[in-house]
XYZ file of C-alpha atoms in Angstrom:
696
model
C -8.879 -38.617 -8.120
C -6.040 -39.601 -5.775
C -3.857 -36.885 -4.265
C -0.414 -36.547 -5.897
C 2.741 -36.692 -3.698
C 3.674 -33.003 -4.149
C 1.456 -30.087 -5.150
C 3.028 -26.852 -6.395
C 1.281 -23.455 -6.559
C 2.680 -20.271 -8.113
C 1.088 -16.837 -7.630
C 2.427 -13.753 -9.400
C 1.345 -10.550 -7.694
C 2.054 -6.954 -8.546
C 4.832 -6.798 -5.923
C 5.689 -10.351 -4.839
C 5.740 -13.762 -6.500
C 4.793 -16.581 -4.111
C 5.565 -20.269 -4.574
C 4.189 -22.988 -2.286
C 5.070 -26.697 -2.397
C 2.913 -29.092 -0.369
C 4.277 -32.592 0.215
C 1.136 -34.692 0.577
C 2.943 -37.653 2.104
C 4.226 -35.637 5.089
C 2.030 -32.532 5.027
C 5.202 -30.420 4.960
C 5.040 -27.055 3.220
C 7.915 -25.135 1.645
C 7.512 -21.479 0.684
C 9.507 -19.161 -1.545
C 8.630 -15.455 -1.719
C 10.512 -13.025 -3.937
C 9.953 -9.741 -5.735
C 8.109 -9.956 -9.054
C 10.335 -9.332 -12.059
C 9.444 -6.852 -14.804
C 8.826 -6.774 -17.694
C 8.906 -10.586 -17.764
C 7.312 -12.043 -14.597
C 8.285 -15.578 -15.598
C 11.819 -14.745 -14.440
C 10.735 -14.622 -10.791
C 8.764 -17.844 -11.225
C 11.730 -19.812 -12.500
C 14.227 -18.238 -10.064
C 11.881 -18.877 -7.156
C 11.279 -22.448 -8.247
C 15.001 -23.146 -8.354
C 15.395 -21.690 -4.858
C 12.454 -23.676 -3.517
C 13.726 -26.984 -4.885
C 17.136 -26.335 -3.369
C 15.684 -25.280 -0.006
C 13.240 -28.180 0.290
C 15.439 -30.912 -1.185
C 12.422 -31.997 -3.229
C 13.098 -33.980 -6.369
C 11.526 -32.282 -9.432
C 9.962 -35.572 -10.512
C 8.077 -35.809 -7.194
C 5.981 -32.782 -8.227
C 2.887 -34.211 -9.889
C 0.587 -31.177 -10.050
C 1.304 -27.486 -10.763
C -1.261 -24.682 -10.614
C -0.425 -21.122 -11.598
C -2.186 -17.781 -11.195
C -0.957 -14.485 -12.571
C -1.651 -10.761 -12.760
C -0.229 -10.670 -16.288
C -3.655 -10.309 -17.934
C -4.839 -7.533 -15.637
C -1.573 -5.621 -15.927
C -1.550 -5.929 -19.719
C -5.055 -4.432 -19.897
C -4.325 -1.679 -17.376
C -0.997 -0.719 -18.931
C -2.326 -1.210 -22.496
C 0.695 -3.218 -23.552
C -1.174 -5.901 -25.475
C -1.316 -6.815 -29.137
C -2.277 -4.508 -31.985
C -5.912 -5.542 -32.267
C -8.625 -5.081 -34.891
C -12.389 -5.541 -34.527
C -14.677 -7.042 -37.159
C -18.249 -5.980 -36.335
C -21.635 -6.170 -37.994
C -22.000 -3.238 -40.397
C -23.196 -0.220 -38.420
C -21.995 -1.539 -35.042
C -18.243 -0.936 -35.019
C -18.680 1.986 -32.623
C -20.747 0.083 -30.047
C -17.632 -0.326 -27.889
C -17.089 3.439 -27.897
C -20.726 4.432 -27.360
C -20.987 1.948 -24.503
C -24.250 1.971 -22.585
C -24.521 5.784 -22.686
C -24.419 5.874 -18.887
C -22.353 8.230 -16.746
C -20.589 6.659 -13.772
C -20.388 10.096 -12.137
C -23.224 12.386 -13.196
C -21.627 15.435 -11.557
C -18.177 15.120 -13.129
C -18.081 17.561 -16.054
C -14.639 16.271 -17.100
C -15.693 12.633 -16.950
C -13.345 10.241 -18.724
C -14.056 6.807 -20.117
C -11.451 4.223 -21.036
C -10.848 4.238 -24.797
C -11.523 0.901 -26.537
C -8.553 -1.440 -26.883
C -9.112 -1.429 -30.662
C -8.781 2.111 -32.012
C -11.455 3.325 -34.428
C -9.420 3.051 -37.619
C -8.912 -0.643 -36.786
C -12.616 -1.328 -36.264
C -14.268 -2.532 -39.475
C -17.891 -2.837 -40.594
C -18.584 -6.261 -42.116
C -21.777 -6.588 -44.195
C -23.863 -9.307 -42.504
C -26.870 -9.432 -40.177
C -28.306 -12.086 -37.923
C -31.661 -11.566 -36.233
C -32.223 -12.119 -32.523
C -33.996 -15.412 -33.166
C -31.053 -16.764 -35.180
C -32.458 -16.205 -38.671
C -30.172 -14.742 -41.334
C -31.353 -11.306 -42.496
C -28.244 -10.442 -44.553
C -25.704 -13.053 -45.658
C -22.027 -12.594 -44.808
C -20.203 -10.695 -47.566
C -17.124 -12.907 -47.858
C -15.480 -10.885 -50.632
C -15.641 -7.707 -48.528
C -14.216 -9.607 -45.555
C -11.237 -10.736 -47.637
C -10.632 -7.088 -48.661
C -10.603 -6.150 -44.975
C -8.102 -8.947 -44.297
C -5.770 -7.393 -46.880
C -5.953 -4.128 -44.938
C -5.253 -5.961 -41.674
C -2.202 -7.575 -43.250
C -0.899 -4.186 -44.353
C -1.462 -2.813 -40.844
C 0.559 -5.702 -39.322
C -2.347 -6.616 -37.060
C -1.443 -9.137 -34.329
C -4.939 -10.043 -33.095
C -8.485 -9.931 -34.450
C -11.747 -9.847 -32.507
C -14.921 -10.923 -34.327
C -18.179 -9.753 -32.787
C -21.297 -10.005 -34.934
C -24.797 -9.094 -33.841
C -26.684 -11.951 -32.118
C -23.881 -14.460 -32.746
C -24.673 -16.075 -29.383
C -27.970 -17.259 -30.922
C -26.551 -18.395 -34.265
C -22.739 -18.349 -34.671
C -22.755 -19.354 -38.370
C -21.472 -15.999 -39.638
C -18.766 -15.764 -36.966
C -17.610 -19.302 -37.762
C -17.418 -18.482 -41.476
C -15.519 -15.263 -40.764
C -13.203 -17.125 -38.395
C -12.280 -19.579 -41.154
C -11.632 -16.806 -43.678
C -9.464 -14.730 -41.321
C -7.496 -17.821 -40.307
C -6.907 -18.612 -43.983
C -5.893 -15.053 -44.892
C -3.910 -14.284 -41.709
C -2.603 -17.599 -40.361
C -0.176 -16.012 -37.859
C -2.790 -13.774 -36.203
C -4.611 -14.594 -32.944
C -8.388 -14.645 -33.447
C -11.201 -14.385 -30.886
C -14.879 -14.858 -31.757
C -17.581 -13.545 -29.425
C -19.713 -16.721 -29.486
C -16.723 -18.572 -27.994
C -15.484 -15.877 -25.616
C -18.729 -14.349 -24.284
C -21.814 -16.095 -25.730
C -24.384 -13.863 -24.081
C -26.692 -10.976 -24.903
C -25.745 -7.266 -24.541
C -23.582 -6.038 -27.390
C -21.315 -3.581 -25.577
C -19.924 -5.893 -22.873
C -19.805 -8.827 -25.316
C -17.714 -6.825 -27.796
C -15.543 -5.377 -25.018
C -14.820 -8.860 -23.653
C -13.990 -10.286 -27.071
C -11.592 -7.445 -27.861
C -9.918 -7.826 -24.464
C -9.441 -11.546 -25.072
C -7.837 -10.925 -28.457
C -5.724 -8.083 -27.048
C -4.034 -10.250 -24.395
C -3.927 -13.539 -26.314
C -0.489 -13.232 -28.001
C 1.310 -12.105 -24.833
C -0.428 -14.839 -22.816
C 0.587 -17.526 -25.290
C 4.227 -16.440 -25.154
C 4.213 -16.199 -21.374
C 2.644 -19.614 -20.786
C 5.089 -21.136 -23.247
C 8.042 -19.678 -21.297
C 6.673 -20.958 -17.984
C 5.984 -24.431 -19.383
C 9.459 -24.618 -20.924
C 11.026 -23.403 -17.671
C 9.220 -26.062 -15.638
C 10.347 -28.727 -18.053
C 13.943 -27.455 -17.935
C 13.754 -27.734 -14.132
C 12.897 -31.398 -14.472
C 9.208 -30.972 -13.636
C 7.068 -33.072 -15.965
C 3.800 -32.452 -14.107
C 0.906 -30.942 -16.077
C 0.559 -27.181 -15.715
C -2.924 -26.034 -14.770
C -3.967 -22.390 -14.815
C -6.075 -20.673 -12.157
C -9.290 -19.107 -13.442
C -11.054 -16.040 -12.060
C -14.061 -18.249 -11.279
C -12.177 -20.302 -8.680
C -11.433 -23.358 -10.815
C -8.385 -24.441 -12.766
C -8.011 -25.402 -16.404
C -5.492 -26.573 -18.982
C -2.901 -24.388 -20.667
C -4.704 -24.929 -23.982
C -7.993 -23.573 -22.593
C -6.193 -20.640 -20.932
C -4.462 -19.755 -24.213
C -7.797 -19.755 -26.044
C -9.639 -17.706 -23.406
C -6.990 -15.718 -21.474
C -9.512 -13.065 -20.424
C -10.827 -15.650 -17.951
C -7.552 -15.277 -16.034
C -8.048 -11.574 -15.318
C -8.597 -12.120 -11.569
C -6.856 -15.473 -11.183
C -4.540 -14.295 -8.387
C -7.185 -12.725 -6.118
C -9.409 -15.783 -6.662
C -6.855 -17.771 -4.678
C -7.237 -15.445 -1.696
C -11.015 -15.926 -1.747
C -10.614 -19.713 -1.916
C -8.161 -19.622 0.985
C -10.687 -17.664 3.050
C -13.371 -20.235 2.293
C -11.055 -23.172 3.112
C -9.844 -21.873 6.474
C -13.287 -20.626 7.469
C -14.759 -24.078 6.889
C -11.928 -25.698 8.845
C -12.826 -23.605 11.896
C -16.569 -24.075 11.414
C -17.258 -20.558 10.116
C -19.980 -20.438 7.460
C -20.104 -16.661 7.027
C -16.643 -15.537 5.947
C -15.166 -12.254 4.772
C -12.028 -13.227 2.839
C -9.712 -10.220 3.143
C -6.529 -10.395 1.072
C -4.115 -7.450 1.162
C -0.878 -7.741 -0.738
C 1.695 -5.320 -2.029
C -0.464 -3.636 -4.658
C -4.154 -4.036 -3.814
C -6.581 -5.259 -1.168
C -9.572 -7.372 -2.187
C -12.477 -8.874 -0.322
C -15.054 -11.580 -0.976
C -18.114 -12.520 1.069
C -19.643 -15.967 1.274
C -23.383 -16.446 1.012
C -24.849 -19.587 2.554
C -21.312 -20.848 2.994
C -20.377 -20.480 -0.698
C -18.586 -17.863 -2.765
C -20.724 -16.015 -5.303
C -19.818 -16.169 -9.001
C -20.450 -13.036 -11.051
C -20.468 -12.686 -14.848
C -20.256 -8.898 -14.929
C -17.098 -7.067 -13.944
C -14.706 -4.332 -15.010
C -11.001 -3.930 -15.558
C -8.682 -0.975 -16.191
C -10.917 1.567 -14.462
C -10.151 5.224 -15.122
C -11.037 5.863 -11.472
C -10.050 2.829 -9.444
C -13.042 2.607 -7.145
C -15.760 3.955 -9.467
C -17.999 1.333 -10.996
C -18.661 2.057 -14.653
C -15.310 3.716 -15.339
C -13.628 0.576 -16.698
C -13.824 -1.882 -19.559
C -16.749 -4.278 -18.968
C -16.093 -8.015 -19.069
C -18.591 -10.856 -19.378
C -16.538 -13.648 -17.833
C -17.250 -15.809 -14.786
C -15.322 -14.785 -11.696
C -15.620 -14.927 -7.949
C -17.469 -11.813 -6.874
C -14.799 -9.660 -5.262
C -14.304 -5.997 -4.723
C -11.108 -4.034 -4.673
C -11.586 -2.413 -1.305
C -8.348 -0.540 -0.993
C -4.640 -0.152 -1.380
C -1.767 -2.550 -0.794
C 1.492 -2.244 1.084
C 3.187 -0.540 -1.858
C 0.419 1.992 -2.508
C 1.650 5.577 -2.461
C 0.360 8.224 -0.055
C -0.154 11.702 -1.509
C -2.348 14.800 -1.412
C -5.395 14.741 -3.676
C -6.509 17.777 -5.768
C -8.373 19.128 -2.708
C -5.195 19.037 -0.633
C -6.388 16.117 1.486
C -4.358 12.972 2.198
C -5.090 9.960 -0.010
C -3.540 6.560 -0.629
C -3.252 4.918 -4.065
C -4.153 3.910 -6.661
C -0.543 4.397 -7.757
C 1.779 1.750 -6.363
C 5.525 1.506 -5.974
C 5.247 -2.165 -6.980
C 8.412 -4.242 -6.768
C 10.549 -1.821 -8.776
C 11.521 0.387 -7.106
C 9.174 -0.640 -4.278
C 8.487 1.280 -1.048
C 11.189 3.673 0.099
C 12.079 1.366 2.999
C 13.049 -1.416 0.560
C 16.193 0.565 -0.271
C 15.808 -0.059 -4.008
C 15.503 3.554 -5.121
C 11.933 4.344 -4.085
C 11.406 7.780 -2.551
C 7.630 8.158 -2.230
C 5.782 7.296 0.996
C 3.819 4.035 0.997
C 1.630 2.037 3.369
C 4.560 -0.286 4.152
C 6.702 2.703 5.082
C 3.957 3.941 7.413
C 3.579 0.522 9.040
C 7.332 0.379 9.620
C 7.390 3.821 11.266
C 4.516 2.798 13.563
C 6.499 -0.220 14.787
C 4.324 -2.920 13.219
C 7.071 -4.339 10.993
C 10.463 -5.765 11.904
C 13.067 -4.145 9.688
C 15.359 -7.175 10.058
C 12.708 -9.877 9.472
C 10.580 -8.575 6.592
C 9.891 -11.329 4.041
C 11.798 -13.690 6.294
C 14.774 -11.348 6.407
C 15.283 -11.350 2.636
C 14.487 -7.621 2.540
C 16.121 -5.353 5.116
C 13.843 -2.383 5.690
C 15.417 1.068 5.935
C 13.643 3.130 8.612
C 15.605 6.278 7.747
C 14.462 6.055 4.116
C 10.874 5.557 5.295
C 11.089 8.678 7.451
C 12.595 10.688 4.611
C 9.792 9.605 2.252
C 7.149 11.105 4.569
C 8.985 14.387 5.184
C 7.411 16.461 2.390
C 3.902 15.085 2.950
C 4.073 15.721 6.699
C 5.421 19.235 6.154
C 2.637 20.055 3.682
C 0.029 19.201 6.331
C 1.997 20.576 9.282
C 2.148 17.186 11.008
C 4.898 15.180 12.643
C 6.165 12.125 10.784
C 4.553 9.809 13.342
C 1.155 11.505 13.052
C 1.414 11.378 9.264
C 2.229 7.665 9.293
C -0.629 7.001 11.713
C -3.010 8.956 9.508
C -2.048 6.932 6.414
C -2.502 3.642 8.288
C -5.908 4.677 9.616
C -7.016 6.098 6.267
C -6.308 2.766 4.579
C -8.217 0.866 7.286
C -11.243 3.168 7.165
C -11.413 3.140 3.357
C -11.331 -0.653 3.269
C -13.952 -0.986 6.004
C -16.264 1.483 4.225
C -15.962 -0.320 0.889
C -16.626 -3.739 2.443
C -19.595 -2.360 4.384
C -21.220 -0.971 1.227
C -20.538 -4.207 -0.665
C -22.298 -6.219 2.053
C -25.229 -3.817 2.291
C -25.815 -3.982 -1.484
C -26.216 -7.738 -1.127
C -28.428 -7.622 1.937
C -25.787 -9.209 4.190
C -25.169 -8.344 7.848
C -21.407 -8.106 7.894
C -21.075 -7.836 11.678
C -21.865 -11.535 12.072
C -19.095 -12.511 9.639
C -15.693 -13.904 10.523
C -12.749 -12.338 8.709
C -10.016 -14.508 7.208
C -6.993 -12.281 6.605
C -4.309 -13.251 4.088
C -1.598 -11.567 2.053
C 1.585 -10.006 3.302
C -0.227 -6.909 4.618
C -3.629 -8.439 5.482
C -2.774 -9.552 9.043
C -1.138 -6.167 9.719
C -4.389 -4.311 9.015
C -6.931 -6.976 9.988
C -7.809 -5.657 13.462
C -8.217 -2.106 12.193
C -10.502 -3.107 9.337
C -12.490 -5.555 11.486
C -13.066 -2.905 14.145
C -14.448 -0.554 11.498
C -16.875 -3.262 10.356
C -17.975 -4.397 13.811
C -16.454 -7.850 13.192
C -15.268 -9.578 16.361
C -13.471 -12.695 15.029
C -10.437 -12.922 12.749
C -8.690 -16.024 11.444
C -5.033 -15.667 10.463
C -4.251 -18.953 8.697
C -0.829 -20.562 8.524
C 1.125 -19.256 5.545
C -1.118 -16.182 5.506
C 1.491 -14.227 3.556
C 1.180 -16.652 0.638
C -2.555 -17.228 1.134
C -3.519 -16.890 -2.535
C -0.967 -19.482 -3.639
C -2.222 -21.878 -0.966
C -5.786 -21.169 -2.086
C -4.854 -22.363 -5.579
C -4.210 -25.823 -4.141
C -7.820 -26.054 -2.938
C -9.287 -25.236 -6.371
C -11.006 -27.983 -8.371
C -10.481 -28.381 -12.097
C -13.535 -26.583 -13.513
C -14.881 -24.612 -16.451
C -17.968 -22.470 -16.845
C -20.108 -22.254 -19.997
C -22.926 -19.837 -20.822
C -25.544 -19.636 -23.536
C -28.212 -16.959 -23.904
C -31.673 -18.392 -24.592
C -34.329 -15.786 -23.834
C -37.916 -16.938 -23.362
C -40.789 -16.697 -20.923
C -41.030 -19.733 -18.685
C -44.427 -20.460 -20.188
C -42.932 -20.485 -23.689
C -39.735 -22.513 -23.239
C -38.970 -24.933 -26.053
C -37.721 -27.759 -23.859
C -36.431 -29.852 -26.757
C -34.247 -27.013 -28.029
C -33.180 -26.041 -24.524
C -32.181 -29.575 -23.548
C -30.098 -29.725 -26.727
C -28.274 -26.505 -25.738
C -27.566 -27.791 -22.218
C -26.333 -31.123 -23.576
C -23.938 -29.278 -25.916
C -22.558 -27.207 -23.033
C -22.151 -30.315 -20.915
C -20.243 -32.166 -23.656
C -17.991 -29.190 -24.398
C -17.173 -28.717 -20.712
C -16.616 -32.412 -20.189
C -13.955 -32.459 -22.911
C -11.990 -29.635 -21.279
C -12.220 -31.025 -17.742
C -11.317 -34.554 -18.849
C -8.332 -33.150 -20.771
C -7.146 -31.655 -17.457
C -7.104 -35.110 -15.881
C -10.548 -35.621 -14.328
C -12.092 -39.072 -14.993
C -15.559 -38.864 -16.522
C -17.070 -40.644 -13.506
C -15.856 -37.870 -11.168
C -17.217 -34.899 -13.131
C -19.829 -32.737 -11.399
C -22.333 -30.594 -13.325
C -24.193 -27.590 -11.907
C -26.766 -25.342 -13.564
C -27.562 -21.705 -12.844
C -30.283 -19.778 -14.685
C -30.351 -15.982 -14.991
C -34.023 -15.016 -14.671
C -36.039 -11.812 -14.394
C -39.506 -10.380 -14.672
C -40.388 -9.408 -18.250
C -39.420 -5.774 -18.773
C -36.562 -5.738 -16.269
C -33.053 -4.917 -17.466
C -31.044 -7.264 -15.257
C -31.400 -10.752 -13.845
C -31.214 -12.779 -10.667
C -29.031 -15.891 -10.647
C -31.027 -18.998 -9.694
C -29.370 -22.370 -8.893
C -31.298 -25.281 -10.414
C -30.787 -29.061 -10.642
C -28.994 -30.197 -13.788
C -31.524 -32.642 -15.230
C -33.322 -33.273 -18.505
C -35.974 -30.567 -18.336
C -39.662 -31.499 -18.545
C -42.931 -29.641 -18.027
C -42.838 -30.354 -14.289
C -39.624 -28.320 -13.997
C -41.330 -25.100 -15.153
C -43.143 -24.625 -11.861
C -39.964 -25.461 -9.951
C -38.082 -22.774 -11.883
C -40.763 -20.239 -11.010
C -40.612 -21.120 -7.296
C -36.802 -21.062 -7.250
C -36.764 -17.633 -8.913
C -39.282 -16.227 -6.450
C -37.231 -17.483 -3.502
C -34.075 -15.792 -4.829
C -35.899 -12.612 -5.850
C -37.561 -12.281 -2.452
C -34.219 -12.768 -0.702
C -32.707 -9.901 -2.727
C -35.608 -7.437 -2.858
C -38.002 -8.437 -0.095
C -41.082 -8.650 -2.339
C -42.368 -10.115 -5.605
C -43.978 -8.582 -8.698
C -47.109 -10.695 -8.642
C -48.765 -11.215 -12.003
C -45.725 -10.247 -14.081
C -44.440 -13.045 -16.365
C -40.999 -14.491 -15.621
C -38.424 -15.085 -18.341
C -35.112 -16.950 -18.447
C -32.186 -15.184 -20.120
C -28.880 -17.019 -19.638
C -28.211 -20.698 -18.946
C -24.919 -21.305 -17.165
C -23.378 -24.746 -16.772
C -20.416 -25.359 -14.449
C -18.430 -28.528 -15.161
C -15.965 -29.452 -12.394
C -13.913 -32.199 -10.865
C -13.800 -33.014 -7.148
C -12.146 -30.648 -4.676
C -8.496 -31.639 -4.097
C -7.697 -33.386 -0.837
C -5.240 -31.278 1.150
C -3.117 -33.010 3.791
C -1.513 -30.062 5.547
C 0.595 -29.813 8.689
C 1.279 -26.288 9.996
C 5.009 -25.507 10.115
C 6.621 -25.958 13.518
C 10.050 -24.940 14.728
C 12.318 -27.332 16.565
C 12.328 -24.953 19.523
C 8.944 -24.149 21.087
C 8.764 -20.821 22.885
C 5.494 -19.357 24.069
C 7.158 -16.241 25.472
C 7.921 -13.088 23.538
C 11.287 -13.046 21.801
C 11.622 -9.285 22.229
C 9.532 -6.158 22.659
C 9.572 -2.914 20.700
C 7.729 0.414 20.790
C 4.501 0.292 18.756
C 1.908 3.039 18.236
C -1.725 1.946 18.641
C -3.419 5.319 19.132
C -2.847 8.860 17.952
C -3.201 10.435 21.386
C -0.940 7.923 23.144
C 2.801 7.455 23.071
C 4.153 4.243 21.520
C 4.076 1.407 24.052
C 6.534 -1.417 24.511
C 4.810 -4.390 22.921
C 5.772 -8.074 23.097
C 6.803 -9.704 19.820
C 6.257 -13.454 19.273
C 7.487 -15.800 16.562
C 4.513 -17.673 15.225
C 6.252 -20.943 14.402
C 7.384 -21.226 18.040
C 3.896 -21.023 19.547
C 2.447 -24.232 20.999
C -1.051 -25.539 20.340
C -2.301 -24.336 23.738
C -0.854 -20.828 23.484
C -3.045 -17.784 24.058
C -2.441 -14.195 25.104
C -4.108 -10.846 25.461
C -3.179 -7.981 23.151
C -1.554 -5.743 22.285
C 1.195 -7.819 20.685
C 2.954 -8.540 17.417
C 3.209 -12.060 15.986
C 5.836 -12.416 13.261
C 6.337 -15.088 10.617
C 8.450 -15.268 7.486
C 5.837 -14.045 4.985
C 3.630 -11.797 7.126
C 3.109 -10.031 10.454
C -0.005 -10.152 12.632
C -0.821 -7.035 14.650
C -3.062 -7.834 17.648
C -4.455 -4.479 18.732
C -5.376 -3.509 22.300
C -8.739 -5.012 23.238
C -8.108 -8.127 21.128
C -6.888 -11.545 22.204
C -5.236 -14.336 20.227
C -4.916 -18.090 20.534
C -3.680 -20.977 18.432
C -6.699 -22.812 16.974
C -7.321 -25.777 14.673
C -4.932 -26.324 11.802
C -2.370 -23.964 13.299
C -4.601 -20.929 12.674
C -4.453 -17.879 14.891
C -7.914 -16.920 16.114
C -8.201 -13.281 17.110
C -11.200 -12.280 19.205
C -12.273 -8.863 20.303
C -12.368 -8.888 24.080
C -11.021 -11.462 26.515
C -9.536 -14.810 25.499
C -12.301 -17.259 24.554
């Protein structure tokens, strides 16, 4: 697939909306960064696009490819501003989403809270029908009762319906029949069926995912329609592709049908950017660290590849407590929210100790230093008071930071702890760094990875500010700050292939696999995926197919993901599956359960096009200047006074530039803080390579 002349990427974050245009003929990049608009984020997209086209002098018709990622889905679920949604469940199972898995995410919390289901109980209906686990019908669907329920839904003015029947992933006949009836009775209602949204075993997460998909579907459809119409009104006729949480892109039609797959589309771009820049500099083991205005997320590569997970959570009652959110069974890059963003608010917790987040000032009103009405202290305010940020050059000078407002925001917090404003700001900065390092360390340890040998790739507006502090806490000695780090997620979108992931549960011992039936299932998944990927513009000859099998020992509750060649399966493949499982299991757990039968549970097929070719030239100023443009007092230690620190402009640095820290390196969309004991040099692709110790 040949590279188009101009690629356009749009990333909507909780605080900023980033737009990147890459001219493939010249390698020139144009960036627009502006505050996200609420309640309709499409406003910032269209305003930013108009500004970018004017700034770059690009003709709208030269844009041949547009990819878009958004936080709309996540925010809708967190804020519970989605559609009025009903659940149709197998009789006796309407409360499965409230019972959950009966686990406690904090066994010592006597006031433990769980997120209430998105469909309230009076809108969850028992439908007489029953399918057995092997796909046989035990009780036929009661169509007359279903039509009575539809009359109730009509009276309730329901906007979306989720259908989740027992074992529908094995035999979807009843869900398909119910889907047809609901569509006939309620033609204006959005409908989601579990065998299409999450065709896998485990009733609670499957139902939760299906409800979430239905809940966000109407608002997603309206939003994507506004964006598509806005692009067309701007003269852009290029197809709009949507970024998926799994690191691929898909068509608007597929995104409208399965919007829950967009729940982490923005952060996925940061992980892809980390992978891209790490590979460019020859780094196989990469910690992609993306810190924006609202959150900080991290992803670790394994054997040079990002890991895809099919189990995640959203809308957690307690932000960093696993099990306190709504479970989702959708493919996504395995990431963890390791901390706060630049707009996260500092406060005292119930024990009277300082804490940061999860509340965020967002873009409205934003941190106190933005001068837009915010009064509470945030991480950005702390970084400004410590001297890390340039009040006249934040976001390229589009936002003038108010140091007096930042100081005023910390006054009450500092007084409550009996600290000076500077000590309070330093404490907030260090607390954020230590929390992020601790979370990343635990994440790596749970996966058996030695994080000290990893190279960090820092992106996001705040990532390069905190990179040295987080890396020091992890024992990491190399940091890559890529060009356009402040819009790293949007750039990462441009590296994403067109792809879609399909799953089918087929549970059987390896010794009892029905290969004829199984090959039929895999062929169906391959055909279905091929249709979607071809519709997005990938020629059939360029489609790649990958297979992963979730396997476990019989009696275990959870599985290990095993990559396997996508071929027509024969008896000779059974032994290969067993060996592949044992290799993966040993890598995770260090030993095998000899003599215990192995069973396959889920069969996952990834259909994708080729990775886009990116012809990128790092931005360069007309005037090259390797010397500092100014110096300013910056605090690097609690027990030391602020020291005068040289400040460089990144776009003025030559390819042979290097220097020893401490220093500040500024660019339009971000700021890199090079702490004492670290050095920096310009490396391949215009990246900054930070190394702990002397210049290498």
